[in-house]
PDB file of C-alpha atoms in Angstrom:
ATOM      1  CA  MET A 200      -0.160   0.025   0.153  1.00  0.00           C
ATOM      2  CA  LYS A 201       1.341   3.481  -0.904  1.00  0.00           C
ATOM      3  CA  LYS A 202       1.700   5.993   1.608  1.00  0.00           C
ATOM      4  CA  VAL A 203      -0.242   8.806  -0.544  1.00  0.00           C
ATOM      5  CA  SER A 204      -2.729   8.144  -3.297  1.00  0.00           C
ATOM      6  CA  VAL A 205      -3.501  11.331  -5.554  1.00  0.00           C
ATOM      7  CA  PHE A 206      -6.546  11.340  -6.826  1.00  0.00           C
ATOM      8  CA  LEU A 207      -7.290  13.182 -10.413  1.00  0.00           C
ATOM      9  CA  ILE A 208     -10.503  13.125 -11.787  1.00  0.00           C
ATOM     10  CA  THR A 209     -11.091  14.115 -16.023  1.00  0.00           C
ATOM     11  CA  TYR A 210     -13.798  14.612 -18.812  1.00  0.00           C
ATOM     12  CA  ASN A 211     -12.475  16.618 -21.783  1.00  0.00           C
ATOM     13  CA  HIS A 212      -9.859  17.916 -20.280  1.00  0.00           C
ATOM     14  CA  GLU A 213      -7.117  17.120 -23.266  1.00  0.00           C
ATOM     15  CA  LYS A 214      -5.494  21.199 -23.398  1.00  0.00           C
ATOM     16  CA  TYR A 215      -4.758  20.627 -19.567  1.00  0.00           C
ATOM     17  CA  ILE A 216      -4.397  17.013 -18.290  1.00  0.00           C
ATOM     18  CA  GLY A 217      -0.858  16.979 -19.650  1.00  0.00           C
ATOM     19  CA  THR A 218       0.500  19.821 -17.105  1.00  0.00           C
ATOM     20  CA  ALA A 219      -2.019  17.809 -14.333  1.00  0.00           C
ATOM     21  CA  ILE A 220      -0.141  14.887 -14.765  1.00  0.00           C
ATOM     22  CA  GLU A 221       3.452  16.359 -15.339  1.00  0.00           C
ATOM     23  CA  SER A 222       3.100  18.636 -11.789  1.00  0.00           C
ATOM     24  CA  ILE A 223       1.872  14.918 -10.259  1.00  0.00           C
ATOM     25  CA  VAL A 224       4.961  12.727 -11.433  1.00  0.00           C
ATOM     26  CA  SER A 225       7.133  15.210 -10.618  1.00  0.00           C
ATOM     27  CA  GLN A 226       7.004  15.337  -7.207  1.00  0.00           C
ATOM     28  CA  ASN A 227      10.132  15.113  -4.873  1.00  0.00           C
ATOM     29  CA  VAL A 228       9.000  13.052  -1.982  1.00  0.00           C
ATOM     30  CA  ASN A 229      10.892   9.957   0.515  1.00  0.00           C
ATOM     31  CA  PHE A 230       7.929   7.817   0.212  1.00  0.00           C
ATOM     32  CA  ASP A 231       6.129   5.925  -2.621  1.00  0.00           C
ATOM     33  CA  PHE A 232       2.333   7.672  -4.020  1.00  0.00           C
ATOM     34  CA  GLU A 233       0.444   6.812  -6.906  1.00  0.00           C
ATOM     35  CA  LEU A 234      -1.792   8.839  -8.489  1.00  0.00           C
ATOM     36  CA  VAL A 235      -4.876   6.755  -9.575  1.00  0.00           C
ATOM     37  CA  ILE A 236      -7.081   9.043 -12.741  1.00  0.00           C
ATOM     38  CA  GLY A 237     -10.469   8.827 -12.878  1.00  0.00           C
ATOM     39  CA  GLU A 238     -10.667   9.222 -16.789  1.00  0.00           C
ATOM     40  CA  ASP A 239     -14.248   9.720 -17.481  1.00  0.00           C
ATOM     41  CA  TYR A 240     -15.060   8.675 -20.951  1.00  0.00           C
ATOM     42  CA  SER A 241     -13.807  11.980 -22.520  1.00  0.00           C
ATOM     43  CA  LYS A 242     -15.238  13.284 -26.092  1.00  0.00           C
ATOM     44  CA  ASP A 243     -11.723  14.680 -26.592  1.00  0.00           C
ATOM     45  CA  LYS A 244      -8.309  13.442 -26.569  1.00  0.00           C
ATOM     46  CA  THR A 245      -7.437  13.059 -22.801  1.00  0.00           C
ATOM     47  CA  ARG A 246      -8.284   9.342 -22.506  1.00  0.00           C
ATOM     48  CA  ALA A 247      -5.399   8.790 -25.223  1.00  0.00           C
ATOM     49  CA  ILE A 248      -3.269  11.423 -23.477  1.00  0.00           C
ATOM     50  CA  CYS A 249      -3.314   9.887 -19.848  1.00  0.00           C
ATOM     51  CA  GLU A 250      -2.618   6.126 -21.705  1.00  0.00           C
ATOM     52  CA  GLN A 251       0.508   7.748 -22.646  1.00  0.00           C
ATOM     53  CA  TYR A 252       1.722   8.688 -19.404  1.00  0.00           C
ATOM     54  CA  ALA A 253       0.089   5.770 -17.512  1.00  0.00           C
ATOM     55  CA  ALA A 254       2.437   3.948 -19.942  1.00  0.00           C
ATOM     56  CA  LYS A 255       5.634   5.909 -19.570  1.00  0.00           C
ATOM     57  CA  TYR A 256       4.951   5.959 -15.226  1.00  0.00           C
ATOM     58  CA  PRO A 257       3.909   2.438 -14.542  1.00  0.00           C
ATOM     59  CA  SER A 258       5.173   1.937 -11.522  1.00  0.00           C
ATOM     60  CA  ILE A 259       2.924   5.221 -10.480  1.00  0.00           C
ATOM     61  CA  ILE A 260      -0.235   5.639 -12.660  1.00  0.00           C
ATOM     62  CA  ASN A 261      -3.001   3.698 -12.059  1.00  0.00           C
ATOM     63  CA  LEU A 262      -5.456   4.552 -15.281  1.00  0.00           C
ATOM     64  CA  LEU A 263      -8.864   3.314 -14.363  1.00  0.00           C
ATOM     65  CA  PRO A 264     -11.513   1.715 -16.904  1.00  0.00           C
ATOM     66  CA  SER A 265     -13.268   3.950 -18.698  1.00  0.00           C
ATOM     67  CA  ASP A 266     -16.184   2.163 -20.589  1.00  0.00           C
ATOM     68  CA  LYS A 267     -18.739   4.501 -20.314  1.00  0.00           C
ATOM     69  CA  ASN A 268     -19.261   8.352 -18.802  1.00  0.00           C
ATOM     70  CA  TYR A 269     -20.354   8.003 -14.889  1.00  0.00           C
ATOM     71  CA  GLY A 270     -20.741  11.533 -14.228  1.00  0.00           C
ATOM     72  CA  PRO A 271     -19.174  14.102 -11.414  1.00  0.00           C
ATOM     73  CA  MET A 272     -20.468  11.792  -8.801  1.00  0.00           C
ATOM     74  CA  GLY A 273     -19.848   8.320 -10.172  1.00  0.00           C
ATOM     75  CA  ASN A 274     -16.507   9.103 -11.028  1.00  0.00           C
ATOM     76  CA  THR A 275     -15.223  10.734  -8.021  1.00  0.00           C
ATOM     77  CA  ILE A 276     -16.677   8.072  -5.934  1.00  0.00           C
ATOM     78  CA  ARG A 277     -15.211   4.832  -8.186  1.00  0.00           C
ATOM     79  CA  THR A 278     -11.988   7.214  -8.157  1.00  0.00           C
ATOM     80  CA  LEU A 279     -11.991   7.601  -4.302  1.00  0.00           C
ATOM     81  CA  TYR A 280     -12.720   3.992  -3.808  1.00  0.00           C
ATOM     82  CA  ALA A 281      -9.611   3.111  -5.616  1.00  0.00           C
ATOM     83  CA  CYS A 282      -7.533   5.118  -3.415  1.00  0.00           C
ATOM     84  CA  THR A 283      -5.343   3.118  -0.981  1.00  0.00           C
ATOM     85  CA  GLY A 284      -2.904   5.410   0.563  1.00  0.00           C
ATOM     86  CA  THR A 285      -2.826   6.598   3.853  1.00  0.00           C
ATOM     87  CA  TYR A 286      -3.651   9.821   2.628  1.00  0.00           C
ATOM     88  CA  ILE A 287      -5.270  11.503  -0.501  1.00  0.00           C
ATOM     89  CA  ALA A 288      -4.048  14.304  -2.475  1.00  0.00           C
ATOM     90  CA  LEU A 289      -6.859  16.142  -4.926  1.00  0.00           C
ATOM     91  CA  CYS A 290      -6.309  17.279  -8.284  1.00  0.00           C
ATOM     92  CA  GLU A 291      -8.384  17.682 -11.189  1.00  0.00           C
ATOM     93  CA  GLY A 292      -7.379  17.888 -14.799  1.00  0.00           C
ATOM     94  CA  ASP A 293      -8.309  21.469 -15.229  1.00  0.00           C
ATOM     95  CA  ASP A 294      -5.481  22.131 -12.336  1.00  0.00           C
ATOM     96  CA  TYR A 295      -1.744  21.124 -11.365  1.00  0.00           C
ATOM     97  CA  TRP A 296      -0.042  21.816  -8.735  1.00  0.00           C
ATOM     98  CA  THR A 297       2.808  24.435  -9.059  1.00  0.00           C
ATOM     99  CA  ASP A 298       5.249  23.202  -6.280  1.00  0.00           C
ATOM    100  CA  ASN A 299       7.242  20.134  -6.340  1.00  0.00           C
ATOM    101  CA  ASN A 300       7.165  19.724  -2.604  1.00  0.00           C
ATOM    102  CA  LYS A 301       3.709  19.878  -1.604  1.00  0.00           C
ATOM    103  CA  LEU A 302       2.950  16.219  -1.012  1.00  0.00           C
ATOM    104  CA  GLN A 303       6.402  15.910   0.898  1.00  0.00           C
ATOM    105  CA  LYS A 304       5.067  19.183   2.948  1.00  0.00           C
ATOM    106  CA  GLN A 305       1.485  18.151   3.540  1.00  0.00           C
ATOM    107  CA  ALA A 306       2.805  14.195   4.404  1.00  0.00           C
ATOM    108  CA  ASP A 307       5.043  15.674   6.748  1.00  0.00           C
ATOM    109  CA  PHE A 308       2.397  17.904   8.659  1.00  0.00           C
ATOM    110  CA  LEU A 309      -0.076  15.167   9.559  1.00  0.00           C
ATOM    111  CA  ASP A 310       2.750  12.773  10.027  1.00  0.00           C
ATOM    112  CA  ALA A 311       3.565  14.954  13.160  1.00  0.00           C
ATOM    113  CA  ASN A 312      -0.494  16.550  13.731  1.00  0.00           C
ATOM    114  CA  PRO A 313      -2.862  13.063  14.348  1.00  0.00           C
ATOM    115  CA  ASP A 314      -5.253  15.541  15.585  1.00  0.00           C
ATOM    116  CA  TYR A 315      -5.657  16.929  12.081  1.00  0.00           C
ATOM    117  CA  SER A 316      -7.739  15.539   9.304  1.00  0.00           C
ATOM    118  CA  MET A 317      -6.586  17.654   6.242  1.00  0.00           C
ATOM    119  CA  CYS A 318      -4.381  20.454   6.044  1.00  0.00           C
ATOM    120  CA  PHE A 319      -4.784  23.016   2.786  1.00  0.00           C
ATOM    121  CA  SER A 320      -2.846  26.122   1.026  1.00  0.00           C
ATOM    122  CA  GLU A 321      -3.924  29.199  -1.037  1.00  0.00           C
ATOM    123  CA  VAL A 322      -3.839  28.905  -4.464  1.00  0.00           C
ATOM    124  CA  GLN A 323      -2.730  31.013  -7.381  1.00  0.00           C
ATOM    125  CA  VAL A 324      -6.917  31.590  -9.985  1.00  0.00           C
ATOM    126  CA  ILE A 325      -6.062  31.442 -13.532  1.00  0.00           C
ATOM    127  CA  ASP A 326      -8.347  32.045 -16.818  1.00  0.00           C
ATOM    128  CA  GLU A 327      -8.656  29.891 -19.685  1.00  0.00           C
ATOM    129  CA  MET A 328      -6.211  32.508 -20.922  1.00  0.00           C
ATOM    130  CA  GLY A 329      -3.650  31.822 -18.518  1.00  0.00           C
ATOM    131  CA  TRP A 330      -3.961  35.051 -17.055  1.00  0.00           C
ATOM    132  CA  GLN A 331      -3.471  35.345 -13.078  1.00  0.00           C
ATOM    133  CA  LEU A 332      -7.596  36.845 -11.499  1.00  0.00           C
ATOM    134  CA  PRO A 333      -7.520  37.983  -7.658  1.00  0.00           C
ATOM    135  CA  ASP A 334      -7.498  34.717  -5.785  1.00  0.00           C
ATOM    136  CA  GLU A 335      -9.385  36.344  -2.838  1.00  0.00           C
ATOM    137  CA  ARG A 336     -12.370  36.935  -5.500  1.00  0.00           C
ATOM    138  CA  TYR A 337     -13.057  32.766  -5.506  1.00  0.00           C
ATOM    139  CA  PHE A 338     -10.824  31.765  -1.938  1.00  0.00           C
ATOM    140  CA  PRO A 339     -11.314  33.826   0.678  1.00  0.00           C
ATOM    141  CA  LYS A 340      -8.189  35.046   2.679  1.00  0.00           C
ATOM    142  CA  ILE A 341      -7.880  33.225   6.283  1.00  0.00           C
ATOM    143  CA  GLY A 342      -6.610  35.240   9.334  1.00  0.00           C
ATOM    144  CA  LYS A 343      -5.764  31.462  11.643  1.00  0.00           C
ATOM    145  CA  ASP A 344      -3.493  29.019  10.997  1.00  0.00           C
ATOM    146  CA  THR A 345      -6.264  26.576  11.977  1.00  0.00           C
ATOM    147  CA  ILE A 346     -10.304  26.488  10.742  1.00  0.00           C
ATOM    148  CA  THR A 347     -12.592  23.856  12.350  1.00  0.00           C
ATOM    149  CA  MET A 348     -16.425  22.859  11.322  1.00  0.00           C
ATOM    150  CA  GLU A 349     -18.016  25.479  12.728  1.00  0.00           C
ATOM    151  CA  ASP A 350     -15.311  27.773  10.142  1.00  0.00           C
ATOM    152  CA  ILE A 351     -16.597  25.470   6.905  1.00  0.00           C
ATOM    153  CA  ILE A 352     -20.421  25.663   8.001  1.00  0.00           C
ATOM    154  CA  LEU A 353     -20.761  29.369   9.015  1.00  0.00           C
ATOM    155  CA  SER A 354     -19.013  30.596   5.902  1.00  0.00           C
ATOM    156  CA  ASP A 355     -21.205  31.210   2.974  1.00  0.00           C
ATOM    157  CA  VAL A 356     -17.993  30.194   0.479  1.00  0.00           C
ATOM    158  CA  SER A 357     -16.227  27.658  -0.445  1.00  0.00           C
ATOM    159  CA  LEU A 358     -12.443  28.345   2.308  1.00  0.00           C
ATOM    160  CA  ILE A 359     -10.745  25.039   0.847  1.00  0.00           C
ATOM    161  CA  PRO A 360      -9.065  25.249  -2.597  1.00  0.00           C
ATOM    162  CA  THR A 361     -10.034  21.411  -4.407  1.00  0.00           C
ATOM    163  CA  ALA A 362      -6.295  21.156  -5.605  1.00  0.00           C
ATOM    164  CA  THR A 363      -4.745  21.947  -2.095  1.00  0.00           C
ATOM    165  CA  ILE A 364      -6.801  19.410  -0.159  1.00  0.00           C
ATOM    166  CA  PHE A 365      -4.470  16.681   1.121  1.00  0.00           C
ATOM    167  CA  PHE A 366      -5.865  14.579   3.970  1.00  0.00           C
ATOM    168  CA  ARG A 367      -6.228  11.357   5.831  1.00  0.00           C
ATOM    169  CA  ASN A 368      -8.170   8.443   4.028  1.00  0.00           C
ATOM    170  CA  LEU A 369     -11.037   8.120   6.698  1.00  0.00           C
ATOM    171  CA  LEU A 370     -13.556   8.448   4.749  1.00  0.00           C
ATOM    172  CA  PRO A 371     -17.276   5.702   4.465  1.00  0.00           C
ATOM    173  CA  ASN A 372     -17.400   3.105   2.779  1.00  0.00           C
ATOM    174  CA  PRO A 373     -20.307   3.540   1.129  1.00  0.00           C
ATOM    175  CA  PHE A 374     -20.674   6.901   0.983  1.00  0.00           C
ATOM    176  CA  PRO A 375     -24.452   7.562   1.440  1.00  0.00           C
ATOM    177  CA  ASP A 376     -26.810   7.487  -0.948  1.00  0.00           C
ATOM    178  CA  PHE A 377     -27.751  11.728  -1.398  1.00  0.00           C
ATOM    179  CA  TYR A 378     -23.721  11.925  -1.598  1.00  0.00           C
ATOM    180  CA  TYR A 379     -24.311  10.482  -5.290  1.00  0.00           C
ATOM    181  CA  HIS A 380     -27.268  13.526  -6.527  1.00  0.00           C
ATOM    182  CA  THR A 381     -25.588  16.225  -3.827  1.00  0.00           C
ATOM    183  CA  PHE A 382     -25.017  19.796  -5.357  1.00  0.00           C
ATOM    184  CA  SER A 383     -20.918  20.004  -3.837  1.00  0.00           C
ATOM    185  CA  GLY A 384     -19.240  16.880  -3.226  1.00  0.00           C
ATOM    186  CA  ASP A 385     -16.098  18.479  -2.030  1.00  0.00           C
ATOM    187  CA  LEU A 386     -18.538  20.379   0.786  1.00  0.00           C
ATOM    188  CA  PHE A 387     -19.366  17.036   2.028  1.00  0.00           C
ATOM    189  CA  LEU A 388     -16.037  16.060   1.797  1.00  0.00           C
ATOM    190  CA  HIS A 389     -14.765  19.089   3.838  1.00  0.00           C
ATOM    191  CA  LEU A 390     -17.266  18.380   6.313  1.00  0.00           C
ATOM    192  CA  LEU A 391     -16.697  14.312   6.643  1.00  0.00           C
ATOM    193  CA  LEU A 392     -13.104  15.249   7.523  1.00  0.00           C
ATOM    194  CA  ALA A 393     -13.581  18.249   9.658  1.00  0.00           C
ATOM    195  CA  ASP A 394     -15.822  15.220  11.885  1.00  0.00           C
ATOM    196  CA  LYS A 395     -12.695  13.430  12.781  1.00  0.00           C
ATOM    197  CA  GLY A 396     -10.250  16.478  12.864  1.00  0.00           C
ATOM    198  CA  LYS A 397      -8.730  20.217  12.393  1.00  0.00           C
ATOM    199  CA  ALA A 398      -7.583  21.035   9.426  1.00  0.00           C
ATOM    200  CA  LYS A 399      -4.441  22.896   8.604  1.00  0.00           C
ATOM    201  CA  TYR A 400      -4.635  26.218   6.495  1.00  0.00           C
ATOM    202  CA  MET A 401      -0.639  26.280   5.040  1.00  0.00           C
ATOM    203  CA  HIS A 402       0.130  30.197   4.096  1.00  0.00           C
ATOM    204  CA  GLU A 403       1.650  28.969   0.570  1.00  0.00           C
ATOM    205  CA  LYS A 404       0.444  28.857  -3.298  1.00  0.00           C
ATOM    206  CA  LEU A 405       1.163  25.560  -3.515  1.00  0.00           C
ATOM    207  CA  ALA A 406      -1.537  24.774  -6.692  1.00  0.00           C
ATOM    208  CA  VAL A 407      -3.232  26.271  -9.160  1.00  0.00           C
ATOM    209  CA  TYR A 408      -7.136  26.568 -10.185  1.00  0.00           C
ATOM    210  CA  ARG A 409      -8.700  27.195 -13.560  1.00  0.00           C
ATOM    211  CA  ASN A 410     -11.691  29.481 -13.371  1.00  0.00           C
ATOM    212  CA  HIS A 411     -13.474  27.819 -16.496  1.00  0.00           C
ATOM    213  CA  GLU A 412     -16.722  30.702 -15.903  1.00  0.00           C
ATOM    214  CA  GLY A 413     -15.542  32.762 -19.359  1.00  0.00           C
ATOM    215  CA  GLY A 414     -17.584  35.664 -17.594  1.00  0.00           C
ATOM    216  CA  LEU A 415     -21.299  34.519 -17.290  1.00  0.00           C
ATOM    217  CA  THR A 416     -23.716  35.571 -14.934  1.00  0.00           C
ATOM    218  CA  LYS A 417     -26.586  33.453 -12.896  1.00  0.00           C
ATOM    219  CA  SER A 418     -29.914  34.227 -13.877  1.00  0.00           C
ATOM    220  CA  PRO A 419     -31.818  35.391 -10.554  1.00  0.00           C
ATOM    221  CA  ALA A 420     -33.745  31.627 -11.252  1.00  0.00           C
ATOM    222  CA  GLN A 421     -30.505  29.591 -11.446  1.00  0.00           C
ATOM    223  CA  ILE A 422     -29.203  31.640  -8.195  1.00  0.00           C
ATOM    224  CA  GLU A 423     -32.430  30.439  -6.448  1.00  0.00           C
ATOM    225  CA  LYS A 424     -32.353  27.232  -7.576  1.00  0.00           C
ATOM    226  CA  THR A 425     -29.071  26.997  -5.902  1.00  0.00           C
ATOM    227  CA  LEU A 426     -29.653  28.155  -2.619  1.00  0.00           C
ATOM    228  CA  ASN A 427     -32.356  25.202  -2.505  1.00  0.00           C
ATOM    229  CA  ASN A 428     -29.995  22.823  -3.559  1.00  0.00           C
ATOM    230  CA  ILE A 429     -27.346  24.140  -0.346  1.00  0.00           C
ATOM    231  CA  PHE A 430     -30.293  24.785   1.728  1.00  0.00           C
ATOM    232  CA  GLN A 431     -31.723  20.946   1.661  1.00  0.00           C
ATOM    233  CA  PHE A 432     -27.899  19.784   1.301  1.00  0.00           C
ATOM    234  CA  TYR A 433     -27.394  21.243   4.597  1.00  0.00           C
ATOM    235  CA  VAL A 434     -30.348  19.818   5.982  1.00  0.00           C
ATOM    236  CA  THR A 435     -29.847  15.927   4.994  1.00  0.00           C
ATOM    237  CA  VAL A 436     -26.286  16.768   5.991  1.00  0.00           C
ATOM    238  CA  ASN A 437     -27.773  17.456   9.583  1.00  0.00           C
ATOM    239  CA  GLU A 438     -29.516  14.253   9.515  1.00  0.00           C
ATOM    240  CA  TYR A 439     -26.195  12.579   9.114  1.00  0.00           C
ATOM    241  CA  PHE A 440     -24.744  13.830  11.643  1.00  0.00           C
ATOM    242  CA  ASN A 441     -27.375  12.712  13.780  1.00  0.00           C
ATOM    243  CA  TYR A 442     -27.615  15.948  14.744  1.00  0.00           C
ATOM    244  CA  LYS A 443     -24.377  16.704  15.925  1.00  0.00           C
ATOM    245  CA  TYR A 444     -23.622  19.827  14.705  1.00  0.00           C
ATOM    246  CA  ASP A 445     -27.342  20.407  14.864  1.00  0.00           C
ATOM    247  CA  ALA A 446     -26.639  24.674  16.534  1.00  0.00           C
ATOM    248  CA  LEU A 447     -24.615  24.967  13.770  1.00  0.00           C
ATOM    249  CA  ILE A 448     -26.621  24.256  11.294  1.00  0.00           C
ATOM    250  CA  ARG A 449     -29.779  25.447  12.427  1.00  0.00           C
ATOM    251  CA  LYS A 450     -27.412  29.165  12.590  1.00  0.00           C
ATOM    252  CA  ARG A 451     -26.052  28.834   8.826  1.00  0.00           C
ATOM    253  CA  LEU A 452     -29.558  27.937   7.866  1.00  0.00           C
ATOM    254  CA  PHE A 453     -31.882  30.727   9.133  1.00  0.00           C
ATOM    255  CA  GLU A 454     -29.295  32.553   7.639  1.00  0.00           C
ATOM    256  CA  MET A 455     -30.013  31.152   4.561  1.00  0.00           C
ATOM    257  CA  SER A 456     -33.442  31.250   5.021  1.00  0.00           C
ATOM    258  CA  LYS A 457     -33.326  35.214   5.649  1.00  0.00           C
ATOM    259  CA  THR A 458     -31.036  35.599   2.120  1.00  0.00           C
ATOM    260  CA  ARG A 459     -33.842  33.329   0.778  1.00  0.00           C
ATOM    261  CA  LEU A 460     -36.777  35.366   2.192  1.00  0.00           C
ATOM    262  CA  ILE A 461     -35.548  39.247   1.163  1.00  0.00           C
ATOM    263  CA  TYR A 462     -33.441  38.921  -1.590  1.00  0.00           C
ATOM    264  CA  GLY A 463     -35.485  36.026  -3.177  1.00  0.00           C
ATOM    265  CA  SER A 464     -38.405  38.519  -2.603  1.00  0.00           C
ATOM    266  CA  ARG A 465     -36.958  41.524  -4.188  1.00  0.00           C
ATOM    267  CA  GLU A 466     -37.018  40.047  -7.697  1.00  0.00           C
ATOM    268  CA  LYS A 467     -40.392  39.240  -7.504  1.00  0.00           C
ATOM    269  CA  LYS A 468     -43.510  41.956  -8.533  1.00  0.00           C
ATOM    270  CA  GLY A 469     -46.532  42.634  -7.216  1.00  0.00           C
ATOM    271  CA  LEU A 470     -48.596  39.452  -6.521  1.00  0.00           C
ATOM    272  CA  GLU A 471     -45.780  37.011  -7.294  1.00  0.00           C
ATOM    273  CA  LYS A 472     -43.791  38.763  -4.313  1.00  0.00           C
ATOM    274  CA  ILE A 473     -46.116  38.545  -1.928  1.00  0.00           C
ATOM    275  CA  LYS A 474     -47.076  34.781  -2.505  1.00  0.00           C
ATOM    276  CA  TYR A 475     -42.998  33.919  -2.133  1.00  0.00           C
ATOM    277  CA  TYR A 476     -43.014  35.760   0.644  1.00  0.00           C
ATOM    278  CA  PHE A 477     -45.141  33.951   2.437  1.00  0.00           C
ATOM    279  CA  LYS A 478     -43.984  31.143   1.099  1.00  0.00           C
ATOM    280  CA  GLU A 479     -40.597  32.021   2.858  1.00  0.00           C
ATOM    281  CA  MET A 480     -41.489  33.325   5.879  1.00  0.00           C
ATOM    282  CA  PRO A 481     -42.665  29.524   7.505  1.00  0.00           C
ATOM    283  CA  ARG A 482     -38.751  28.552   6.889  1.00  0.00           C
ATOM    284  CA  TYR A 483     -37.671  31.814   8.097  1.00  0.00           C
ATOM    285  CA  LEU A 484     -39.143  31.250  11.720  1.00  0.00           C
ATOM    286  CA  LYS A 485     -38.593  27.758  11.871  1.00  0.00           C
ATOM    287  CA  TYR A 486     -34.292  28.273  12.216  1.00  0.00           C
ATOM    288  CA  SER A 487     -35.044  31.787  14.284  1.00  0.00           C
ATOM    289  CA  ASP A 488     -34.078  30.809  17.490  1.00  0.00           C
ATOM    290  CA  LYS A 489     -36.205  34.447  19.101  1.00  0.00           C
ATOM    291  CA  ILE A 490     -38.501  35.903  16.102  1.00  0.00           C
ATOM    292  CA  ASN A 491     -36.531  39.765  15.934  1.00  0.00           C
ATOM    293  CA  PHE A 492     -40.024  41.426  15.588  1.00  0.00           C
ATOM    294  CA  LYS A 493     -37.694  44.959  14.699  1.00  0.00           C
ATOM    295  CA  GLU A 494     -35.354  43.117  12.332  1.00  0.00           C
ATOM    296  CA  LEU A 495     -39.270  42.033  10.269  1.00  0.00           C
ATOM    297  CA  ALA A 496     -41.234  44.773  10.238  1.00  0.00           C
ATOM    298  CA  TYR A 497     -37.749  46.593   8.492  1.00  0.00           C
ATOM    299  CA  TYR A 498     -37.478  43.353   5.782  1.00  0.00           C
ATOM    300  CA  ASN A 499     -41.632  44.194   5.043  1.00  0.00           C
ATOM    301  CA  LEU A 500     -40.647  47.910   4.686  1.00  0.00           C
ATOM    302  CA  ILE A 501     -38.056  47.367   2.045  1.00  0.00           C
ATOM    303  CA  LEU A 502     -40.174  45.170   0.157  1.00  0.00           C
ATOM    304  CA  PHE A 503     -43.252  46.317  -0.077  1.00  0.00           C
ATOM    305  CA  PHE A 504     -43.256  50.243   1.795  1.00  0.00           C
ATOM    306  CA  PRO A 505     -39.507  51.384   0.079  1.00  0.00           C
ATOM    307  CA  SER A 506     -41.073  54.664  -0.678  1.00  0.00           C
ATOM    308  CA  LEU A 507     -42.031  55.625   3.369  1.00  0.00           C
ATOM    309  CA  LEU A 508     -39.123  53.634   4.276  1.00  0.00           C
ATOM    310  CA  LYS A 509     -36.678  56.189   2.575  1.00  0.00           C
ATOM    311  CA  ARG A 510     -39.706  58.838   4.402  1.00  0.00           C
ATOM    312  CA  LEU A 511     -38.680  57.336   7.947  1.00  0.00           C
ATOM    313  CA  LYS A 512     -34.890  57.326   7.281  1.00  0.00           C
ATOM    314  CA  LYS A 513     -35.229  61.217   6.412  1.00  0.00           C
TER     315      LYS A 513
END
């Protein structure tokens, strides 16, 4: 058994996959490691490129069979199951590592700190053309060295760049059924690991994350759907952990209920706004530990009587 399994999933990444693989096989380590590639029946030359590297590095690369398209979650799970190392490091096919000592640094840290279940670092963000983007726009700067379950649950943005995470192989087998349909496999993974220990934040950039959004913006309907998915995700996760983190999750659900109530209502007009408001209100009240009537009155002024609110402010 290898000390470290590097997990890499890829689909239609022919422009990037070579860079990703090279950044992994060139790691300087004093232990054995493997690279497990889950290539998901790509329509371009990704598979052929992976096969060339597998032939070149047969003692390192385990290229999984690609007999069909498994989909993002199915491919993730079969690749994770194939990782047998004591530790697992993640890197997707369009990202890559920038430090040849990344695996050694992270393995050394977890070896020396058994109360930590994972570690991760800062990341450099680039676009499809290779231009550097402001990384704080995608991943927040964290002002401390250790993050916990509380930090992950209460954050409204992702704290852990996928290409930098390195963790103990403590994953459930099998995964719960809802994982196959979850909106964010990464977030669930972070929560699973945070349940087992702390997370070390390494203040250095060990990898590159490629942003492929291309400047696209989400419509109000897409934003509403995303909020619905996240909300249901936390309801399901709360049950999965047997309500161990109920207070934290209820706090997160309350903040999300408030966002849905106010910003969701803002996008509606007339009768549609009133219907939406009263549909969302029970959820807001359900996760509120104590009803703040002053706050509710203010929200009602914002949504239904904005001109009156302006006069009151004056």
